[in-house]
Coordinates of C-alpha atoms in Angstrom, one line a residue:
M17 CA 36.1 -10.3 36.7
A18 CA 33.9 -9.2 33.8
P19 CA 34.7 -10.9 30.4
P20 CA 36.4 -8.6 27.9
L21 CA 34.3 -6.6 25.4
E22 CA 35.7 -8.7 22.6
L23 CA 33.9 -11.8 23.9
F24 CA 30.6 -9.9 24.1
T25 CA 31.0 -8.7 20.6
F26 CA 31.9 -12.2 19.3
A27 CA 28.9 -13.7 21.2
I28 CA 26.5 -11.2 19.6
L29 CA 27.9 -11.7 16.1
F30 CA 27.8 -15.5 16.6
L31 CA 24.1 -15.2 17.7
L32 CA 23.3 -13.1 14.6
V33 CA 24.9 -15.6 12.3
V34 CA 23.0 -18.5 13.9
V35 CA 19.7 -16.7 13.7
A36 CA 20.4 -15.6 10.1
A37 CA 21.4 -19.1 9.1
S38 CA 17.8 -20.3 9.9
I39 CA 16.3 -17.7 7.5
P40 CA 16.7 -18.5 3.8
T41 CA 18.0 -15.9 1.3
T42 CA 17.0 -15.3 -2.3
L43 CA 20.6 -16.4 -3.2
E44 CA 19.4 -20.0 -2.4
G45 CA 16.5 -19.7 -4.8
P46 CA 14.7 -20.5 -6.9
F47 CA 12.7 -22.4 -4.2
E48 CA 10.4 -25.3 -4.7
P49 CA 6.8 -24.0 -4.6
V50 CA 5.0 -24.3 -1.3
T51 CA 1.2 -23.8 -0.6
R52 CA -0.4 -23.3 2.8
R53 CA -4.2 -23.6 2.4
L54 CA -6.8 -21.9 4.6
D55 CA -6.9 -23.3 8.1
S56 CA -10.2 -25.1 8.3
S57 CA -10.7 -23.8 11.9
L58 CA -10.8 -20.2 10.6
R59 CA -13.6 -18.4 8.9
Q60 CA -13.0 -17.0 5.4
G61 CA -14.0 -13.5 6.4
S62 CA -15.9 -11.3 8.8
D63 CA -18.4 -8.4 8.7
D64 CA -17.5 -4.7 8.7
V65 CA -17.2 -2.9 12.0
P66 CA -20.3 -0.7 12.3
L67 CA -20.0 3.1 12.3
S68 CA -21.6 3.0 15.8
D69 CA -18.4 1.4 17.1
S70 CA -16.5 3.9 19.4
R71 CA -13.3 3.5 17.3
L72 CA -15.1 4.9 14.3
A73 CA -17.1 7.7 16.0
K74 CA -16.2 11.4 15.8
K75 CA -14.3 12.3 19.0
V76 CA -14.0 16.1 18.7
K77 CA -16.5 18.9 18.1
S78 CA -16.3 21.0 15.0
P79 CA -14.2 22.8 14.0
F80 CA -11.5 20.8 15.8
P81 CA -9.3 18.6 13.6
E82 CA -9.9 14.8 13.2
Q83 CA -8.7 12.0 10.9
I84 CA -5.2 13.4 11.1
A85 CA -2.7 11.7 8.8
I86 CA 0.8 12.3 7.7
A87 CA 2.6 11.4 4.4
A88 CA 6.2 11.5 3.3
S89 CA 7.3 14.0 0.7
F90 CA 9.9 13.2 -2.0
S91 CA 12.7 14.1 0.4
P92 CA 12.8 13.4 4.2
S93 CA 13.4 17.2 4.7
S94 CA 9.7 17.7 4.0
L95 CA 6.4 16.0 5.0
W96 CA 2.6 16.4 4.5
I97 CA 0.0 16.7 7.3
S98 CA -3.7 16.3 6.5
W99 CA -6.8 16.5 8.6
I100 CA -10.6 17.1 8.4
T101 CA -12.7 19.7 10.1
G102 CA -16.5 20.3 10.0
D103 CA -19.3 17.9 9.5
A104 CA -19.9 15.8 6.3
Q105 CA -23.4 15.7 5.0
I106 CA -25.4 12.9 3.4
G107 CA -28.9 12.9 1.9
S108 CA -30.9 14.1 -1.0
N109 CA -30.0 17.7 -0.6
V110 CA -26.4 18.5 0.5
V111 CA -24.6 21.8 0.5
P112 CA -20.8 21.8 0.4
L113 CA -19.0 23.6 3.2
D114 CA -16.9 26.6 2.4
P115 CA -13.2 25.7 2.8
S116 CA -12.3 29.4 3.3
T117 CA -14.0 29.3 6.7
S118 CA -11.3 27.2 8.3
R119 CA -7.5 28.0 8.3
S120 CA -5.0 25.2 7.6
E121 CA -2.1 25.6 10.1
V122 CA 0.5 23.4 11.5
W123 CA 2.7 24.5 14.5
Y124 CA 5.7 22.3 15.2
G125 CA 9.1 22.0 16.8
L126 CA 11.7 19.8 18.2
Q127 CA 10.5 20.0 21.8
S128 CA 7.2 19.1 23.3
G129 CA 5.1 22.2 23.8
K130 CA 7.5 24.5 22.0
Y131 CA 6.3 25.0 18.5
T132 CA 9.1 27.1 16.9
Y133 CA 7.8 26.7 13.3
H134 CA 4.6 27.4 11.6
K135 CA 3.2 26.5 8.1
N136 CA 0.0 27.2 6.3
G137 CA -1.6 25.0 3.7
T138 CA -4.7 24.6 1.5
A139 CA -8.3 23.3 2.1
E140 CA -10.9 21.7 -0.1
V141 CA -14.1 19.7 0.0
Y142 CA -15.4 17.1 -2.4
S143 CA -18.8 15.7 -3.2
Q144 CA -20.0 12.3 -4.3
L145 CA -23.2 12.9 -6.4
Y146 CA -25.5 10.5 -8.1
P147 CA -28.0 11.5 -10.8
Y148 CA -30.4 8.7 -9.9
E149 CA -33.6 9.0 -7.8
G150 CA -33.5 7.5 -4.4
L151 CA -29.6 7.5 -4.1
F152 CA -28.1 9.7 -1.4
N153 CA -25.5 12.3 -2.2
Y154 CA -22.6 13.2 0.1
T155 CA -20.3 16.2 0.7
S156 CA -17.2 16.0 2.8
G157 CA -15.9 18.0 5.7
I158 CA -13.2 20.5 5.0
I159 CA -10.0 18.6 4.1
H160 CA -6.7 20.3 4.9
H161 CA -3.2 19.6 3.5
V162 CA -0.1 21.3 4.8
R163 CA 3.4 20.6 3.5
L164 CA 6.2 21.2 6.0
D165 CA 9.7 21.8 4.7
G166 CA 13.2 22.4 6.2
L167 CA 12.9 19.4 8.4
V168 CA 15.9 17.5 9.7
P169 CA 16.0 13.9 8.6
G170 CA 15.7 11.3 11.4
K171 CA 14.4 13.7 14.0
M172 CA 11.4 13.6 16.3
Y173 CA 9.0 16.5 15.9
Y174 CA 6.0 17.7 18.0
Y175 CA 3.1 19.3 16.3
K176 CA -0.5 20.6 16.5
C177 CA -2.8 21.3 13.5
G178 CA -5.9 23.3 13.1
D179 CA -7.1 26.9 13.2
S180 CA -5.4 29.1 15.8
L181 CA -7.7 32.0 15.1
L182 CA -10.7 29.9 16.0
K183 CA -8.7 28.4 18.9
A184 CA -9.4 25.0 17.4
M185 CA -6.0 23.3 17.4
S186 CA -5.5 19.5 17.8
E187 CA -3.8 17.9 20.7
E188 CA -0.1 17.5 20.4
H189 CA 1.1 14.7 18.1
T190 CA 4.5 13.5 17.1
F191 CA 6.3 12.2 14.0
Q192 CA 9.8 11.2 13.2
T193 CA 11.2 12.2 9.8
L194 CA 12.6 9.5 7.6
P195 CA 16.3 9.1 7.3
A196 CA 18.3 11.0 4.7
P197 CA 19.1 9.2 1.4
G198 CA 22.3 7.2 1.6
P199 CA 23.6 3.7 1.2
N200 CA 23.9 3.2 5.0
S201 CA 20.7 4.9 6.1
Y202 CA 17.3 3.1 6.1
P203 CA 14.0 3.1 7.9
S204 CA 14.0 0.5 10.6
R205 CA 10.7 -1.1 9.5
V206 CA 8.4 -0.5 6.6
A207 CA 4.9 -2.0 7.0
V208 CA 3.2 -3.2 3.8
V209 CA -0.5 -3.8 3.7
G210 CA -3.2 -3.9 1.1
D211 CA -7.0 -4.4 0.6
L212 CA -7.7 -3.5 4.2
G213 CA -11.3 -2.4 4.5
L214 CA -12.7 -2.1 8.0
T215 CA -13.9 -5.6 9.1
H216 CA -13.1 -7.2 12.4
N217 CA -10.2 -9.0 10.6
S218 CA -9.0 -5.6 9.4
T219 CA -8.8 -4.3 13.0
T220 CA -6.7 -7.3 13.9
T221 CA -4.4 -6.6 11.0
I222 CA -3.9 -3.0 12.1
D223 CA -3.5 -3.9 15.8
H224 CA -0.8 -6.4 14.8
L225 CA 0.9 -4.0 12.4
T226 CA 0.9 -1.3 15.1
R227 CA 2.6 -3.6 17.6
N228 CA 5.4 -4.1 15.0
D229 CA 6.2 -0.4 15.3
P230 CA 6.8 0.6 11.7
D231 CA 8.5 3.8 10.6
M232 CA 6.3 4.0 7.5
I233 CA 3.3 2.3 6.0
L234 CA 3.2 1.3 2.3
F235 CA -0.5 0.8 1.3
V236 CA -1.0 -0.9 -2.0
G237 CA -4.6 0.1 -2.7
D238 CA -8.2 -0.7 -1.7
L239 CA -8.4 1.2 1.5
V240 CA -11.9 1.4 2.7
Y241 CA -14.4 -0.5 0.6
A242 CA -17.1 2.1 0.8
D243 CA -18.3 0.8 -2.5
Q244 CA -19.6 -2.4 -0.9
Y245 CA -22.6 -0.4 0.4
A246 CA -25.7 1.3 -0.9
T247 CA -25.6 5.1 -0.7
T248 CA -28.2 4.9 2.1
G249 CA -25.9 2.8 4.3
G250 CA -27.1 -0.3 6.0
N251 CA -24.9 -3.4 6.0
G252 CA -21.9 -3.9 3.7
T253 CA -21.8 -6.9 1.4
S254 CA -19.0 -9.2 0.2
C255 CA -20.5 -9.0 -3.4
F256 CA -22.1 -5.7 -4.5
S257 CA -23.5 -7.0 -7.8
C258 CA -25.1 -10.0 -6.0
T259 CA -26.8 -7.9 -3.3
F260 CA -27.7 -5.0 -5.6
P261 CA -28.2 -6.5 -9.0
D262 CA -30.4 -3.5 -10.1
A263 CA -28.2 -0.7 -9.0
P264 CA -27.8 1.9 -11.7
I265 CA -24.2 2.6 -10.7
R266 CA -21.6 1.2 -8.3
E267 CA -22.8 3.0 -5.2
T268 CA -20.8 4.0 -2.2
Y269 CA -21.5 5.0 1.4
Q270 CA -19.0 7.8 1.9
P271 CA -19.3 8.0 5.7
R272 CA -17.3 4.7 5.8
W273 CA -14.3 6.9 4.7
D274 CA -14.7 9.1 7.7
G275 CA -15.0 6.1 10.1
W276 CA -11.9 4.6 8.5
G277 CA -9.9 7.9 9.0
R278 CA -10.9 8.0 12.6
F279 CA -10.0 4.4 13.2
M280 CA -6.6 4.8 11.6
E281 CA -5.7 8.2 13.2
P282 CA -3.8 6.8 16.2
L283 CA -1.4 5.3 13.7
T284 CA -1.5 7.7 10.8
S285 CA -1.1 10.8 12.9
K286 CA 2.5 9.7 13.8
V287 CA 3.6 7.3 11.0
P288 CA 3.7 8.3 7.3
M289 CA 1.2 6.3 5.2
M290 CA 2.0 6.2 1.5
I291 CA -0.9 5.1 -0.6
I292 CA -1.7 4.1 -4.2
E293 CA -5.1 3.7 -5.7
G294 CA -6.9 0.4 -6.2
N295 CA -10.1 -0.5 -8.0
H296 CA -12.2 0.1 -4.9
E297 CA -11.1 3.8 -5.0
I298 CA -12.7 4.3 -8.5
E299 CA -16.1 5.2 -7.1
P300 CA -17.9 6.5 -10.2
Q301 CA -20.4 9.4 -9.9
I302 CA -22.0 12.2 -11.8
D303 CA -20.5 13.4 -15.1
G304 CA -18.1 10.4 -15.2
M305 CA -16.0 11.6 -12.3
K306 CA -14.0 9.0 -10.4
F307 CA -11.5 8.7 -7.6
Q308 CA -12.8 11.9 -5.8
S309 CA -12.3 10.4 -2.3
Y310 CA -8.8 9.2 -3.1
Q311 CA -7.7 12.4 -4.8
S312 CA -9.1 14.7 -2.1
R313 CA -8.5 13.0 1.2
F314 CA -4.8 12.2 0.8
A315 CA -1.6 14.1 0.1
V316 CA 1.1 12.4 -1.9
P317 CA 4.4 13.8 -3.3
A318 CA 3.3 14.0 -6.9
E319 CA 4.5 17.5 -7.7
E320 CA 7.7 17.0 -5.7
S321 CA 8.5 13.9 -7.8
R322 CA 7.7 15.7 -11.1
S323 CA 4.5 13.7 -11.7
N324 CA 1.4 15.4 -13.0
S325 CA -0.9 13.0 -11.2
K326 CA -1.7 11.6 -7.8
F327 CA -2.0 8.2 -9.4
Y328 CA 1.7 7.8 -9.7
Y329 CA 4.7 9.3 -7.9
S330 CA 7.9 8.5 -6.1
F331 CA 9.8 9.3 -3.0
N332 CA 13.0 8.5 -1.0
A333 CA 13.3 7.0 2.4
G334 CA 16.9 6.6 3.4
G335 CA 18.6 4.4 0.8
I336 CA 15.3 3.2 -0.7
H337 CA 13.7 4.8 -3.8
F338 CA 10.0 4.0 -3.8
I339 CA 7.9 4.1 -7.0
M340 CA 4.1 4.1 -6.8
L341 CA 2.4 3.3 -10.1
G342 CA -1.2 3.6 -11.2
A343 CA -2.9 0.6 -12.8
Y344 CA -6.2 2.5 -13.4
V345 CA -4.8 5.3 -15.5
D346 CA -2.9 5.1 -18.8
Y347 CA 0.1 2.9 -18.6
N348 CA 0.9 2.5 -22.3
L349 CA 4.3 3.1 -23.7
T350 CA 3.1 6.3 -25.3
G351 CA 1.4 7.6 -22.2
L352 CA 2.4 10.2 -19.6
Q353 CA 2.9 7.7 -16.8
Y354 CA 5.4 5.6 -18.8
S355 CA 7.3 8.7 -19.8
W356 CA 7.4 9.9 -16.2
L357 CA 8.5 6.4 -15.0
K358 CA 11.4 6.3 -17.4
E359 CA 12.7 9.7 -16.4
D360 CA 12.2 8.8 -12.7
L361 CA 14.2 5.6 -13.1
K362 CA 16.9 7.4 -15.1
G363 CA 17.3 9.8 -12.2
V364 CA 17.9 7.2 -9.5
Q365 CA 21.5 7.3 -8.2
R366 CA 22.1 3.7 -7.0
K367 CA 25.2 4.7 -4.9
V368 CA 22.8 7.0 -2.9
T369 CA 19.6 4.9 -3.0
P370 CA 20.7 1.3 -3.8
W371 CA 17.2 -0.1 -3.4
I372 CA 14.3 0.4 -5.8
V373 CA 11.0 -0.8 -4.5
A374 CA 7.9 -0.4 -6.7
A375 CA 4.2 -0.8 -5.8
W376 CA 0.9 -0.9 -7.5
H377 CA -2.4 -2.5 -6.8
P378 CA -3.1 -5.5 -9.1
P379 CA -0.3 -8.1 -9.3
W380 CA 1.3 -9.1 -12.6
Y381 CA 2.2 -12.5 -11.3
N382 CA -0.5 -14.4 -9.5
S383 CA -1.4 -18.1 -9.3
Y384 CA -4.8 -17.7 -7.6
S385 CA -8.0 -18.0 -9.6
S386 CA -9.0 -14.6 -8.5
H387 CA -7.7 -11.8 -10.9
Y388 CA -5.6 -14.4 -12.8
Q389 CA -3.7 -12.6 -15.6
E390 CA -6.0 -9.6 -15.2
F391 CA -3.4 -7.0 -15.8
E392 CA -1.3 -8.7 -18.4
C393 CA -1.6 -5.6 -20.6
M394 CA 0.1 -3.4 -18.0
R395 CA 2.9 -6.0 -17.5
L396 CA 3.5 -6.2 -21.2
E397 CA 3.9 -2.4 -21.4
M398 CA 6.0 -1.8 -18.3
E399 CA 7.9 -4.9 -17.2
S400 CA 10.9 -4.6 -19.4
L401 CA 11.6 -1.0 -18.2
L402 CA 11.5 -2.1 -14.6
Y403 CA 13.8 -5.0 -15.3
Q404 CA 16.2 -2.8 -17.3
Y405 CA 16.7 -0.5 -14.3
G406 CA 17.0 -3.2 -11.8
V407 CA 13.9 -2.8 -9.6
D408 CA 14.5 -5.0 -6.6
I409 CA 11.1 -5.7 -5.0
V410 CA 7.5 -5.2 -6.2
F411 CA 4.5 -5.1 -3.9
S412 CA 0.9 -5.5 -5.0
G413 CA -2.5 -6.3 -3.5
H414 CA -5.9 -7.0 -5.2
V415 CA -5.8 -10.8 -4.6
H416 CA -7.0 -11.3 -1.1
A417 CA -4.3 -13.6 0.0
Y418 CA -0.5 -13.8 0.2
E419 CA 2.0 -14.9 -2.4
R420 CA 5.7 -14.5 -2.8
M421 CA 7.4 -15.2 -6.1
N422 CA 10.8 -16.5 -7.0
R423 CA 12.8 -13.9 -8.9
L424 CA 11.5 -13.8 -12.4
Y425 CA 11.1 -11.9 -15.6
N426 CA 8.5 -12.5 -18.4
Y427 CA 7.3 -15.7 -16.6
S428 CA 10.8 -17.1 -16.6
L429 CA 13.0 -17.7 -13.5
D430 CA 15.7 -15.0 -13.5
P431 CA 18.2 -14.3 -10.7
C432 CA 18.1 -10.6 -11.7
G433 CA 14.4 -10.2 -11.8
P434 CA 12.4 -8.5 -9.0
V435 CA 10.9 -10.3 -6.1
Y436 CA 7.2 -9.9 -6.6
I437 CA 5.1 -10.1 -3.4
T438 CA 1.3 -10.0 -3.2
V439 CA -0.1 -8.7 0.1
G440 CA -3.8 -8.1 -0.6
D441 CA -4.7 -9.9 2.6
G442 CA -5.5 -7.0 4.9
G443 CA -8.9 -8.4 5.9
N444 CA -11.6 -6.7 3.8
I445 CA -15.3 -7.7 3.6
E446 CA -14.8 -9.6 0.3
K447 CA -13.1 -12.4 2.2
V448 CA -9.8 -14.3 1.7
D449 CA -9.1 -16.0 -1.6
V450 CA -8.7 -19.7 -1.4
E451 CA -8.8 -21.1 -4.9
F452 CA -5.8 -21.6 -7.1
A453 CA -5.7 -21.5 -10.9
D454 CA -3.8 -24.8 -10.9
D455 CA -6.5 -26.6 -8.8
P456 CA -8.6 -29.1 -10.8
G457 CA -11.5 -27.2 -12.3
K458 CA -10.4 -23.8 -11.0
C459 CA -8.6 -22.4 -14.1
P460 CA -10.5 -19.3 -15.2
K461 CA -11.7 -18.9 -18.7
Q462 CA -9.8 -16.5 -20.9
D463 CA -12.7 -14.1 -20.9
D464 CA -12.9 -14.0 -17.1
N465 CA -11.0 -11.5 -14.9
K466 CA -11.5 -8.5 -17.1
P467 CA -9.8 -5.4 -15.7
E468 CA -11.7 -2.3 -14.6
F469 CA -9.3 -0.3 -16.7
G470 CA -7.3 -1.1 -19.8
G471 CA -7.5 -3.9 -22.3
V472 CA -7.5 -7.7 -22.0
C473 CA -4.2 -9.5 -22.9
H474 CA -4.8 -13.0 -21.6
M475 CA -2.4 -15.5 -23.1
N476 CA -1.4 -19.1 -23.1
F477 CA 2.1 -19.9 -21.9
S478 CA 4.6 -20.3 -24.7
T479 CA 7.3 -22.1 -22.8
G480 CA 7.8 -24.4 -19.8
P481 CA 5.6 -27.1 -18.3
A482 CA 2.4 -25.1 -19.1
K483 CA 3.3 -24.5 -22.7
G484 CA 0.1 -24.1 -24.8
K485 CA -2.1 -23.8 -21.7
F486 CA -3.7 -20.9 -19.9
C487 CA -3.1 -22.4 -16.5
W488 CA -0.5 -24.7 -14.9
D489 CA -1.6 -28.1 -13.6
R490 CA 0.4 -27.5 -10.5
Q491 CA 1.8 -24.6 -8.5
P492 CA 3.9 -22.6 -11.0
D493 CA 7.7 -22.8 -10.5
W494 CA 7.8 -19.0 -10.2
S495 CA 5.4 -19.1 -7.2
A496 CA 7.6 -19.7 -4.2
F497 CA 5.1 -19.5 -1.4
R498 CA 1.4 -18.8 -1.1
D499 CA -1.0 -18.8 1.9
S500 CA -4.7 -18.0 2.1
S501 CA -4.5 -16.0 5.3
F502 CA -5.0 -12.4 6.4
G503 CA -1.9 -10.4 7.5
H504 CA 0.7 -7.7 6.7
G505 CA 4.4 -7.5 5.9
I506 CA 7.4 -5.8 7.4
L507 CA 10.4 -4.9 5.3
E508 CA 13.7 -4.2 7.1
V509 CA 16.5 -3.1 4.9
I510 CA 19.8 -3.9 6.6
N511 CA 22.3 -2.5 4.1
S512 CA 22.8 -1.9 0.4
T513 CA 22.4 -5.6 -0.5
Y514 CA 20.4 -7.3 2.3
A515 CA 16.8 -6.8 3.3
L516 CA 14.7 -9.0 5.6
W517 CA 11.1 -9.5 4.5
T518 CA 8.7 -10.9 7.1
W519 CA 5.0 -11.7 6.4
H520 CA 3.0 -11.9 9.6
R521 CA -0.2 -13.9 9.6
N522 CA -3.1 -12.6 11.7
Q523 CA -3.0 -15.9 13.5
E524 CA 0.1 -14.7 15.3
A525 CA -2.0 -12.0 16.9
Y526 CA -4.0 -14.8 18.5
G527 CA -1.0 -16.5 19.9
E528 CA 0.3 -18.6 17.0
R529 CA 4.1 -18.5 17.1
M530 CA 4.8 -19.6 13.6
T531 CA 5.9 -16.7 11.3
G532 CA 4.0 -16.7 8.1
D533 CA 6.9 -16.2 5.7
Q534 CA 10.4 -14.8 6.1
I535 CA 13.3 -14.4 3.7
Y536 CA 16.4 -12.3 3.2
I537 CA 16.1 -10.5 -0.2
V538 CA 19.6 -10.1 -1.5
R539 CA 20.7 -7.6 -4.3
Q540 CA 23.5 -8.6 -6.7
P541 CA 24.3 -5.3 -8.4
D542 CA 27.6 -6.4 -9.7
M543 CA 26.0 -9.3 -11.6
C544 CA 22.7 -7.8 -12.5
L545 CA 22.9 -4.0 -13.0
A546 CA 26.1 -4.2 -14.9
Q547 CA 24.5 -6.2 -17.7
K548 CA 21.3 -4.2 -17.9
I549 CA 22.2 -0.5 -18.1
D550 CA 25.2 1.8 -18.4
G551 CA 25.2 4.1 -15.4
D552 CA 25.6 4.5 -11.7
A553 CA 25.0 1.1 -10.1

């Protein structure tokens, strides 16, 4: 006779409790700092995958779509689809394509092969131009962006994109809309990755991330590293200024963007990828223009979230409100971004979206020598606002390694502060960071680590064991765990107070069974939000 259902239910619940008991929670913190140094059997980095690799090659003829990518809108009832048609040009004399020669259409529906709905969008091209003799210029293919609306949250859709008049439509692709906002509705898995590039390590990261089957990708900047090349191509370098000391400008090889888009398409054509700019997206060119690749190639819900800029925006995914901030545009208290951020935070209804997750490229808290205290000015301007409104988790990149902090605020341990996590370990050509500011002889000088935007606000610590010093003499108490390895993270929000964070090292992809880092992040709204702001907690 089969055992009663109650026994099965009890057994499952017991198993969940046993498994959960082996994973720590932030309620048990703050934790004693732990460091895992680079495995001596591993190399510190790898070379870029060449554009001749089949994964980076163009697989369709013009004017068929390629480099297809989707992005969430502010609400799960809408979504962006982007793609490229035509052929980019690079050389001394380039002529931009005419965007009006190719329609931007998406046909979609709830059944395979039955496309009940149709939307048109916009098209554009961009150029990367250099006013210096001997440097190659570039002009892109035609970049299409279409915003779908009226979608049903949590549903699978089938779609094709392209130009129906030219009979140049893509193959059928699928996407699943994100869940509707609500305290009991969450994406199953949110992948978090940064500083990816396109090395052999990067491909391992993406293969590993794909196997973890995310519902959404949060990309915390530094996507391609096209600026590690001369405009004429050749080999990429881990140090541009070392290889090209006489370069008149930070050059880029823009075809790397196209190769990256092709490599990522199997994932980005079905999973929303939400990006924010990093320093490697700056890409200066003629007339002081910057960020042209970033601003042209990707759709983000700026207008939908009442932002006037693609450099900062927000969106909802189930019961999570995501805020993407720009570190390379004005972040001062008197600036537009700060004003937008304050209004956005005011508008969050915590009974509908209990979780607030923020992301930007350079970390505020970082115990590695690389980029140490680099963006103190941004922290000093914005941290108190994020703390006041109870931001739960902050993701950043920039430092090419992993680090998770204990909850903190203003360099002091605080049970109501966010959990700051650095995941700039995607695998790029600049290699993994291995030196810590608390290692003997590795503390940077105060005039080191100058940001590529904003001022310098380096400071000695005023309290604690490092009082009067620029660096600690041991791993800081606010640094819970750090590891010099490549990898990615997965965030699984379980309910309005519990979320499981797992950082996967790339070594797992080669058979290592040890998880890089894992912890339950626990919200305490009754204790924290009540003492910070009056309003809907």
